[in-house]
Every structure is written in structure tokens, then in C-alpha cells.
Amino acid sequence: MRQPYLNLIPEAHKLVLARERMFYFVHTIVGILVVALAANSILLILARFILVDYANQLKDDTSLVSVRHSSLHKEVQRINRALSDTAQVQANFVKYSDLLSDVAVLLGNGVTIDFLHVNTDANTLRVTGTAQNREALVRAQDALKSLPGVVSLDSPLENFLERENISFRFNAVLLDNIYHNPPAE
């Protein structure tokens, strides 16, 4: 037999309790859905990485289609790497032969260059050498000043103290990228 049960809670509280039960039920359902969606998202992201890796592997592994195409594909990749390396070297190439020929032609007889240093980062040129006499040294100084890429030339006063067998040193500032190889078109 069933015992009668006596509920002495007022109707307003019964309504509040019913709403709370409904809220906890909906809250639990939403929480379960959020956890399920998060788990599905993680699984989908992992599946995407696996599929991308597999697609790249299929693309690279052309031996499944034809061995002839596989060797051709590898050869094309090797040539592309070589071209990329060559382009990188070419971009940093400085044509020093133009500078050396310009300096050698302009200096002429009576001047011997012992040391020539070009700093392409700072765009500077340093020349040391020996001149037979003061006139040859002045010609060399004028010739270096007349080079097309020279912005300024510094010559210490000690270069002109002796009359013969003069050890000299010149420092020059060059135009930006004057001797860089122009980009290929």
C-alpha cells in the first residue's frame, strides 16, 4: 500500500524547485554537448592533419603510378633546388672585376697597389700601396676621385710627407650597390 505523502511546501517554492531542476537538467545536457563538440573538434583536426600528410605523401610518391615518372619528378626537384641555390648566390654577387679593372686602368704607371679592401655592407673602399714619387701619388689620388662609384676619398696628410717610394693609404666611400650585379630579367 501506498502511503499518502504530505507536501507542505508552498506552491511558489514548488515552482522555484521545478525551475531549478529544469535548469540543472538543461545545464547537464549543454555541458555534455560542449564536451562532445570539443572531442569531435579535436578528432576532426587530427583527421585533417593525417589527411594532409597522406595527400602530400601520395603527391610525392609517384612510384605508385609509374616508376618512369618518379625518377623524372625527383630530377625536377633536384634541378629546382639547384636553381634556387644559384638564384640565392646570384642575388648576393658583387662584381669585383669591374672595380679592379677601373682602379688598374686609372692608376697607371708608378703606383703599386699592395692591398685593396671593399666592404659592400658599409660601401667603403680602402687602398694601400706604394707610389714612385709625389706626382704619381697625386695622379693616383685624382684617378681614384674620378672613379664613377666614389662619393668621397680621404687621403691622410702623411701620404705626402715623402718625395719618393711613398707608402700611401686611401679610404673611399662608394655609392650604394655600384658594383652589385643587376638582377636578371
Tab-separated table of N, CA, C and O in Angstrom, residues 6-112:
chain	number	residue	atom	x	y	z
A	6	LEU	N	2.678	13.826	2.203
A	6	LEU	CA	2.235	15.155	2.575
A	6	LEU	C	3.312	16.150	2.151
A	6	LEU	O	4.459	16.070	2.558
A	7	ASN	N	2.956	17.087	1.314
A	7	ASN	CA	3.897	18.098	0.831
A	7	ASN	C	3.448	19.432	1.376
A	7	ASN	O	2.435	19.978	0.965
A	8	LEU	N	4.216	19.956	2.320
A	8	LEU	CA	3.831	21.190	2.973
A	8	LEU	C	4.530	22.428	2.382
A	8	LEU	O	4.393	23.515	2.907
A	9	ILE	N	5.281	22.242	1.272
A	9	ILE	CA	5.993	23.371	0.643
A	9	ILE	C	4.960	24.220	-0.097
A	9	ILE	O	4.105	23.696	-0.804
A	10	PRO	N	5.071	25.531	0.044
A	10	PRO	CA	4.128	26.377	-0.674
A	10	PRO	C	4.307	26.249	-2.189
A	10	PRO	O	5.362	25.871	-2.680
A	11	GLU	N	3.312	26.601	-2.921
A	11	GLU	CA	3.297	26.475	-4.377
A	11	GLU	C	4.406	27.315	-5.029
A	11	GLU	O	4.984	26.910	-6.032
A	12	ALA	N	4.714	28.466	-4.496
A	12	ALA	CA	5.765	29.336	-5.073
A	12	ALA	C	7.122	28.639	-5.006
A	12	ALA	O	7.899	28.653	-5.965
A	13	HIS	N	7.419	27.969	-3.884
A	13	HIS	CA	8.682	27.240	-3.746
A	13	HIS	C	8.703	26.014	-4.645
A	13	HIS	O	9.759	25.639	-5.154
A	14	LYS	N	7.557	25.381	-4.809
A	14	LYS	CA	7.493	24.224	-5.703
A	14	LYS	C	7.852	24.640	-7.123
A	14	LYS	O	8.584	23.932	-7.823
A	15	LEU	N	7.386	25.803	-7.524
A	15	LEU	CA	7.700	26.303	-8.858
A	15	LEU	C	9.191	26.610	-8.983
A	15	LEU	O	9.819	26.304	-10.005
A	16	VAL	N	9.780	27.218	-7.957
A	16	VAL	CA	11.209	27.534	-7.964
A	16	VAL	C	12.025	26.245	-8.041
A	16	VAL	O	12.997	26.136	-8.803
A	17	LEU	N	11.634	25.242	-7.269
A	17	LEU	CA	12.354	23.963	-7.287
A	17	LEU	C	12.224	23.273	-8.647
A	17	LEU	O	13.197	22.692	-9.162
A	18	ALA	N	11.064	23.350	-9.245
A	18	ALA	CA	10.873	22.756	-10.569
A	18	ALA	C	11.747	23.459	-11.599
A	18	ALA	O	12.358	22.819	-12.469
A	19	ARG	N	11.840	24.782	-11.505
A	19	ARG	CA	12.702	25.537	-12.433
A	19	ARG	C	14.171	25.184	-12.216
A	19	ARG	O	14.931	25.066	-13.167
A	20	GLU	N	14.575	25.032	-10.956
A	20	GLU	CA	15.968	24.666	-10.676
A	20	GLU	C	16.291	23.289	-11.248
A	20	GLU	O	17.369	23.075	-11.816
A	21	ARG	N	15.382	22.340	-11.072
A	21	ARG	CA	15.598	21.005	-11.645
A	21	ARG	C	15.728	21.090	-13.157
A	21	ARG	O	16.594	20.446	-13.756
A	22	MET	N	14.873	21.890	-13.789
A	22	MET	CA	14.921	22.051	-15.239
A	22	MET	C	16.241	22.709	-15.655
A	22	MET	O	16.873	22.309	-16.621
A	23	PHE	N	16.674	23.719	-14.867
A	23	PHE	CA	17.946	24.393	-15.168
A	23	PHE	C	19.110	23.416	-15.074
A	23	PHE	O	19.968	23.388	-15.955
A	24	TYR	N	19.189	22.602	-14.025
A	24	TYR	CA	20.265	21.629	-13.872
A	24	TYR	C	20.230	20.577	-14.977
A	24	TYR	O	21.263	20.151	-15.478
A	25	PHE	N	19.047	20.194	-15.372
A	25	PHE	CA	18.915	19.221	-16.459
A	25	PHE	C	19.432	19.811	-17.767
A	25	PHE	O	20.232	19.189	-18.484
A	26	VAL	N	19.010	21.033	-18.090
A	26	VAL	CA	19.477	21.687	-19.323
A	26	VAL	C	20.971	21.960	-19.231
A	26	VAL	O	21.714	21.776	-20.215
A	27	HIS	N	21.453	22.392	-18.071
A	27	HIS	CA	22.872	22.652	-17.869
A	27	HIS	C	23.703	21.390	-18.110
A	27	HIS	O	24.769	21.435	-18.739
A	28	THR	N	23.226	20.274	-17.612
A	28	THR	CA	23.917	18.992	-17.818
A	28	THR	C	23.931	18.617	-19.287
A	28	THR	O	24.973	18.195	-19.821
A	29	ILE	N	22.813	18.784	-19.969
A	29	ILE	CA	22.734	18.448	-21.393
A	29	ILE	C	23.691	19.340	-22.199
A	29	ILE	O	24.433	18.858	-23.062
A	30	VAL	N	23.694	20.645	-21.905
A	30	VAL	CA	24.586	21.582	-22.611
A	30	VAL	C	26.046	21.238	-22.323
A	30	VAL	O	26.897	21.251	-23.226
A	31	GLY	N	26.376	20.918	-21.104
A	31	GLY	CA	27.748	20.529	-20.762
A	31	GLY	C	28.185	19.296	-21.528
A	31	GLY	O	29.309	19.232	-22.039
A	32	ILE	N	27.304	18.298	-21.589
A	32	ILE	CA	27.626	17.073	-22.347
A	32	ILE	C	27.831	17.415	-23.817
A	32	ILE	O	28.764	16.912	-24.471
A	33	LEU	N	26.986	18.290	-24.380
A	33	LEU	CA	27.122	18.689	-25.779
A	33	LEU	C	28.436	19.431	-26.031
A	33	LEU	O	29.109	19.203	-27.039
A	34	VAL	N	28.822	20.311	-25.109
A	34	VAL	CA	30.083	21.053	-25.267
A	34	VAL	C	31.269	20.103	-25.241
A	34	VAL	O	32.184	20.202	-26.067
A	35	VAL	N	31.263	19.174	-24.314
A	35	VAL	CA	32.360	18.202	-24.242
A	35	VAL	C	32.389	17.342	-25.501
A	35	VAL	O	33.458	17.076	-26.069
A	36	ALA	N	31.222	16.905	-25.970
A	36	ALA	CA	31.158	16.099	-27.191
A	36	ALA	C	31.647	16.892	-28.392
A	36	ALA	O	32.402	16.372	-29.235
A	37	LEU	N	31.255	18.176	-28.496
A	37	LEU	CA	31.720	19.016	-29.612
A	37	LEU	C	33.225	19.243	-29.549
A	37	LEU	O	33.909	19.235	-30.579
A	38	ALA	N	33.759	19.453	-28.366
A	38	ALA	CA	35.203	19.648	-28.218
A	38	ALA	C	35.954	18.384	-28.627
A	38	ALA	O	36.961	18.446	-29.346
A	39	ALA	N	35.466	17.231	-28.203
A	39	ALA	CA	36.108	15.971	-28.586
A	39	ALA	C	36.032	15.772	-30.094
A	39	ALA	O	37.014	15.362	-30.725
A	40	ASN	N	34.872	16.085	-30.696
A	40	ASN	CA	34.741	15.960	-32.149
A	40	ASN	C	35.666	16.932	-32.870
A	40	ASN	O	36.255	16.593	-33.906
A	41	SER	N	35.814	18.133	-32.354
A	41	SER	CA	36.709	19.114	-32.965
A	41	SER	C	38.149	18.618	-32.948
A	41	SER	O	38.866	18.727	-33.941
A	42	ILE	N	38.565	18.088	-31.828
A	42	ILE	CA	39.931	17.553	-31.726
A	42	ILE	C	40.115	16.410	-32.702
A	42	ILE	O	41.135	16.329	-33.407
A	43	LEU	N	39.144	15.523	-32.785
A	43	LEU	CA	39.250	14.402	-33.723
A	43	LEU	C	39.283	14.892	-35.168
A	43	LEU	O	40.041	14.366	-35.998
A	44	LEU	N	38.487	15.904	-35.506
A	44	LEU	CA	38.495	16.445	-36.869
A	44	LEU	C	39.823	17.121	-37.206
A	44	LEU	O	40.325	16.995	-38.331
A	45	ILE	N	40.390	17.832	-36.257
A	45	ILE	CA	41.693	18.470	-36.502
A	45	ILE	C	42.765	17.409	-36.715
A	45	ILE	O	43.586	17.516	-37.637
A	46	LEU	N	42.767	16.376	-35.882
A	46	LEU	CA	43.730	15.284	-36.063
A	46	LEU	C	43.523	14.596	-37.409
A	46	LEU	O	44.486	14.276	-38.116
A	47	ALA	N	42.268	14.377	-37.772
A	47	ALA	CA	41.979	13.739	-39.062
A	47	ALA	C	42.456	14.610	-40.213
A	47	ALA	O	42.975	14.102	-41.210
A	48	ARG	N	42.312	15.928	-40.088
A	48	ARG	CA	42.773	16.833	-41.138
A	48	ARG	C	44.290	16.726	-41.309
A	48	ARG	O	44.798	16.651	-42.416
A	49	PHE	N	45.037	16.738	-40.194
A	49	PHE	CA	46.494	16.618	-40.283
A	49	PHE	C	46.892	15.287	-40.926
A	49	PHE	O	47.810	15.235	-41.749
A	50	ILE	N	46.221	14.248	-40.539
A	50	ILE	CA	46.530	12.926	-41.115
A	50	ILE	C	46.238	12.920	-42.603
A	50	ILE	O	47.030	12.419	-43.414
A	51	LEU	N	45.104	13.494	-43.006
A	51	LEU	CA	44.750	13.518	-44.428
A	51	LEU	C	45.691	14.400	-45.248
A	51	LEU	O	46.049	14.041	-46.371
A	52	VAL	N	46.096	15.535	-44.708
A	52	VAL	CA	47.037	16.398	-45.424
A	52	VAL	C	48.369	15.694	-45.591
A	52	VAL	O	48.977	15.723	-46.671
A	53	ASP	N	48.832	15.051	-44.539
A	53	ASP	CA	50.087	14.300	-44.622
A	53	ASP	C	49.974	13.179	-45.647
A	53	ASP	O	50.890	12.962	-46.451
A	54	TYR	N	48.866	12.493	-45.631
A	54	TYR	CA	48.662	11.398	-46.582
A	54	TYR	C	48.593	11.931	-48.014
A	54	TYR	O	49.164	11.330	-48.932
A	55	ALA	N	47.928	13.066	-48.218
A	55	ALA	CA	47.855	13.652	-49.564
A	55	ALA	C	49.234	14.074	-50.054
A	55	ALA	O	49.580	13.852	-51.224
A	56	ASN	N	50.039	14.664	-49.167
A	56	ASN	CA	51.404	15.037	-49.553
A	56	ASN	C	52.240	13.808	-49.869
A	56	ASN	O	53.046	13.820	-50.805
A	57	GLN	N	52.054	12.763	-49.103
A	57	GLN	CA	52.788	11.533	-49.350
A	57	GLN	C	52.389	10.946	-50.704
A	57	GLN	O	53.240	10.489	-51.457
A	58	LEU	N	51.099	10.964	-51.013
A	58	LEU	CA	50.646	10.464	-52.313
A	58	LEU	C	51.191	11.310	-53.452
A	58	LEU	O	51.578	10.787	-54.504
A	59	LYS	N	51.228	12.621	-53.248
A	59	LYS	CA	51.741	13.508	-54.284
A	59	LYS	C	53.229	13.253	-54.521
A	59	LYS	O	53.685	13.240	-55.668
A	60	ASP	N	53.984	13.063	-53.446
A	60	ASP	CA	55.421	12.838	-53.577
A	60	ASP	C	55.757	11.426	-54.036
A	60	ASP	O	56.786	11.193	-54.661
A	61	ASP	N	54.906	10.499	-53.720
A	61	ASP	CA	55.183	9.107	-54.036
A	61	ASP	C	54.518	8.752	-55.365
A	61	ASP	O	53.499	8.093	-55.406
A	62	THR	N	55.137	9.207	-56.430
A	62	THR	CA	54.564	8.943	-57.754
A	62	THR	C	54.909	7.545	-58.254
A	62	THR	O	54.493	7.161	-59.336
A	63	SER	N	55.682	6.805	-57.468
A	63	SER	CA	56.028	5.447	-57.896
A	63	SER	C	54.804	4.538	-57.897
A	63	SER	O	54.829	3.480	-58.519
A	64	LEU	N	53.746	4.960	-57.205
A	64	LEU	CA	52.522	4.162	-57.247
A	64	LEU	C	51.897	4.204	-58.635
A	64	LEU	O	51.243	3.264	-59.071
A	65	VAL	N	52.138	5.319	-59.348
A	65	VAL	CA	51.570	5.465	-60.680
A	65	VAL	C	52.523	4.891	-61.719
A	65	VAL	O	52.147	4.059	-62.527
A	66	SER	N	53.794	5.396	-61.686
A	66	SER	CA	54.757	4.955	-62.682
A	66	SER	C	56.166	5.217	-62.177
A	66	SER	O	56.460	6.306	-61.699
A	67	VAL	N	57.043	4.252	-62.351
A	67	VAL	CA	58.429	4.402	-61.928
A	67	VAL	C	59.116	5.444	-62.809
A	67	VAL	O	59.949	6.219	-62.348
A	68	ARG	N	58.750	5.503	-64.054
A	68	ARG	CA	59.330	6.460	-65.009
A	68	ARG	C	59.049	7.895	-64.538
A	68	ARG	O	59.928	8.741	-64.551
A	69	HIS	N	57.852	8.156	-64.097
A	69	HIS	CA	57.500	9.481	-63.632
A	69	HIS	C	58.151	9.799	-62.284
A	69	HIS	O	58.437	10.962	-62.002
A	70	SER	N	58.389	8.809	-61.477
A	70	SER	CA	59.026	9.030	-60.183
A	70	SER	C	60.443	9.565	-60.367
A	70	SER	O	60.831	10.527	-59.710
A	71	SER	N	61.226	8.954	-61.235
A	71	SER	CA	62.593	9.431	-61.455
A	71	SER	C	62.586	10.819	-62.087
A	71	SER	O	63.412	11.661	-61.756
A	72	LEU	N	61.638	11.082	-62.960
A	72	LEU	CA	61.522	12.404	-63.575
A	72	LEU	C	61.167	13.457	-62.526
A	72	LEU	O	61.737	14.553	-62.512
A	73	HIS	N	60.256	13.106	-61.641
A	73	HIS	CA	59.846	14.024	-60.577
A	73	HIS	C	61.028	14.339	-59.654
A	73	HIS	O	61.240	15.505	-59.281
A	74	LYS	N	61.812	13.341	-59.293
A	74	LYS	CA	62.972	13.560	-58.432
A	74	LYS	C	64.013	14.430	-59.125
A	74	LYS	O	64.642	15.287	-58.502
A	75	GLU	N	64.196	14.221	-60.412
A	75	GLU	CA	65.154	15.027	-61.177
A	75	GLU	C	64.698	16.487	-61.249
A	75	GLU	O	65.505	17.408	-61.110
A	76	VAL	N	63.416	16.710	-61.442
A	76	VAL	CA	62.876	18.071	-61.470
A	76	VAL	C	63.069	18.742	-60.106
A	76	VAL	O	63.450	19.915	-60.031
A	77	GLN	N	62.843	18.012	-59.026
A	77	GLN	CA	63.060	18.573	-57.690
A	77	GLN	C	64.525	18.928	-57.478
A	77	GLN	O	64.841	19.978	-56.911
A	78	ARG	N	65.444	18.089	-57.945
A	78	ARG	CA	66.880	18.360	-57.807
A	78	ARG	C	67.269	19.609	-58.589
A	78	ARG	O	67.991	20.479	-58.093
A	79	ILE	N	66.753	19.738	-59.796
A	79	ILE	CA	67.063	20.908	-60.627
A	79	ILE	C	66.479	22.168	-60.007
A	79	ILE	O	67.121	23.225	-60.002
A	80	ASN	N	65.273	22.080	-59.469
A	80	ASN	CA	64.658	23.242	-58.814
A	80	ASN	C	65.469	23.700	-57.606
A	80	ASN	O	65.630	24.890	-57.368
A	81	ARG	N	65.977	22.746	-56.823
A	81	ARG	CA	66.833	23.106	-55.685
A	81	ARG	C	68.113	23.782	-56.170
A	81	ARG	O	68.562	24.777	-55.593
A	82	ALA	N	68.712	23.260	-57.236
A	82	ALA	CA	69.939	23.850	-57.777
A	82	ALA	C	69.674	25.267	-58.293
A	82	ALA	O	70.481	26.178	-58.071
A	83	LEU	N	68.554	25.464	-58.962
A	83	LEU	CA	68.203	26.801	-59.461
A	83	LEU	C	67.953	27.772	-58.312
A	83	LEU	O	68.342	28.947	-58.379
A	84	SER	N	67.318	27.296	-57.268
A	84	SER	CA	67.068	28.146	-56.102
A	84	SER	C	68.382	28.549	-55.441
A	84	SER	O	68.569	29.718	-55.084
A	85	ASP	N	69.299	27.596	-55.291
A	85	ASP	CA	70.607	27.912	-54.710
A	85	ASP	C	71.376	28.892	-55.584
A	85	ASP	O	72.012	29.827	-55.086
A	86	THR	N	71.317	28.705	-56.894
A	86	THR	CA	72.005	29.604	-57.823
A	86	THR	C	71.429	31.007	-57.756
A	86	THR	O	72.166	31.990	-57.763
A	87	ALA	N	70.119	31.115	-57.673
A	87	ALA	CA	69.483	32.435	-57.583
A	87	ALA	C	69.891	33.141	-56.298
A	87	ALA	O	70.108	34.361	-56.296
A	88	GLN	N	70.016	32.394	-55.216
A	88	GLN	CA	70.418	32.995	-53.946
A	88	GLN	C	71.863	33.490	-54.022
A	88	GLN	O	72.173	34.588	-53.552
A	89	VAL	N	72.748	32.708	-54.622
A	89	VAL	CA	74.147	33.128	-54.776
A	89	VAL	C	74.220	34.345	-55.692
A	89	VAL	O	74.943	35.308	-55.424
A	90	GLN	N	73.464	34.331	-56.768
A	90	GLN	CA	73.481	35.427	-57.735
A	90	GLN	C	72.973	36.731	-57.115
A	90	GLN	O	73.451	37.809	-57.445
A	91	ALA	N	72.020	36.643	-56.204
A	91	ALA	CA	71.475	37.848	-55.570
A	91	ALA	C	72.524	38.545	-54.714
A	91	ALA	O	72.498	39.767	-54.570
A	92	ASN	N	73.462	37.792	-54.140
A	92	ASN	CA	74.497	38.367	-53.283
A	92	ASN	C	75.817	38.593	-54.007
A	92	ASN	O	76.812	38.935	-53.380
A	93	PHE	N	75.849	38.419	-55.328
A	93	PHE	CA	77.080	38.517	-56.101
A	93	PHE	C	77.514	39.960	-56.260
A	93	PHE	O	76.706	40.839	-56.574
A	94	VAL	N	78.779	40.222	-56.025
A	94	VAL	CA	79.365	41.546	-56.251
A	94	VAL	C	80.434	41.377	-57.309
A	94	VAL	O	81.322	40.537	-57.189
A	95	LYS	N	80.368	42.212	-58.340
A	95	LYS	CA	81.291	42.085	-59.473
A	95	LYS	C	82.539	42.921	-59.195
A	95	LYS	O	82.635	44.088	-59.587
A	96	TYR	N	83.501	42.306	-58.503
A	96	TYR	CA	84.732	42.998	-58.150
A	96	TYR	C	85.638	43.209	-59.357
A	96	TYR	O	86.492	44.084	-59.331
A	97	SER	N	85.468	42.425	-60.394
A	97	SER	CA	86.331	42.572	-61.568
A	97	SER	C	86.170	43.954	-62.188
A	97	SER	O	87.155	44.542	-62.666
A	98	ASP	N	84.960	44.521	-62.181
A	98	ASP	CA	84.759	45.876	-62.706
A	98	ASP	C	85.528	46.895	-61.871
A	98	ASP	O	86.176	47.793	-62.418
A	99	LEU	N	85.452	46.765	-60.561
A	99	LEU	CA	86.173	47.675	-59.678
A	99	LEU	C	87.679	47.550	-59.893
A	99	LEU	O	88.381	48.560	-60.016
A	100	LEU	N	88.187	46.329	-59.947
A	100	LEU	CA	89.625	46.130	-60.126
A	100	LEU	C	90.104	46.682	-61.455
A	100	LEU	O	91.164	47.313	-61.538
A	101	SER	N	89.340	46.448	-62.528
A	101	SER	CA	89.755	46.972	-63.830
A	101	SER	C	89.684	48.496	-63.843
A	101	SER	O	90.559	49.152	-64.411
A	102	ASP	N	88.669	49.083	-63.201
A	102	ASP	CA	88.580	50.546	-63.127
A	102	ASP	C	89.797	51.123	-62.406
A	102	ASP	O	90.410	52.084	-62.869
A	103	VAL	N	90.149	50.537	-61.272
A	103	VAL	CA	91.286	51.027	-60.482
A	103	VAL	C	92.587	50.823	-61.237
A	103	VAL	O	93.433	51.728	-61.312
A	104	ALA	N	92.782	49.651	-61.848
A	104	ALA	CA	94.029	49.355	-62.546
A	104	ALA	C	94.241	50.286	-63.739
A	104	ALA	O	95.355	50.764	-63.973
A	105	VAL	N	93.196	50.569	-64.489
A	105	VAL	CA	93.320	51.437	-65.666
A	105	VAL	C	93.615	52.875	-65.238
A	105	VAL	O	94.447	53.548	-65.837
A	106	LEU	N	92.957	53.342	-64.190
A	106	LEU	CA	93.105	54.737	-63.789
A	106	LEU	C	94.428	55.030	-63.089
A	106	LEU	O	94.965	56.127	-63.211
A	107	LEU	N	94.965	54.076	-62.351
A	107	LEU	CA	96.178	54.365	-61.585
A	107	LEU	C	97.408	54.470	-62.474
A	107	LEU	O	98.247	55.327	-62.257
A	108	GLY	N	97.542	53.621	-63.447
A	108	GLY	CA	98.657	53.726	-64.393
A	108	GLY	C	99.995	53.348	-63.796
A	108	GLY	O	100.096	52.632	-62.800
A	109	ASN	N	101.049	53.866	-64.437
A	109	ASN	CA	102.431	53.544	-64.051
A	109	ASN	C	102.858	54.345	-62.831
A	109	ASN	O	102.353	55.429	-62.567
A	110	GLY	N	103.817	53.792	-62.109
A	110	GLY	CA	104.381	54.480	-60.974
A	110	GLY	C	103.665	54.209	-59.665
A	110	GLY	O	104.083	54.690	-58.619
A	111	VAL	N	102.569	53.477	-59.706
A	111	VAL	CA	101.801	53.183	-58.493
A	111	VAL	C	101.606	51.677	-58.406
A	111	VAL	O	101.190	51.031	-59.367
A	112	THR	N	101.933	51.134	-57.243
A	112	THR	CA	101.725	49.709	-56.988
A	112	THR	C	100.742	49.563	-55.837
A	112	THR	O	100.925	50.178	-54.778
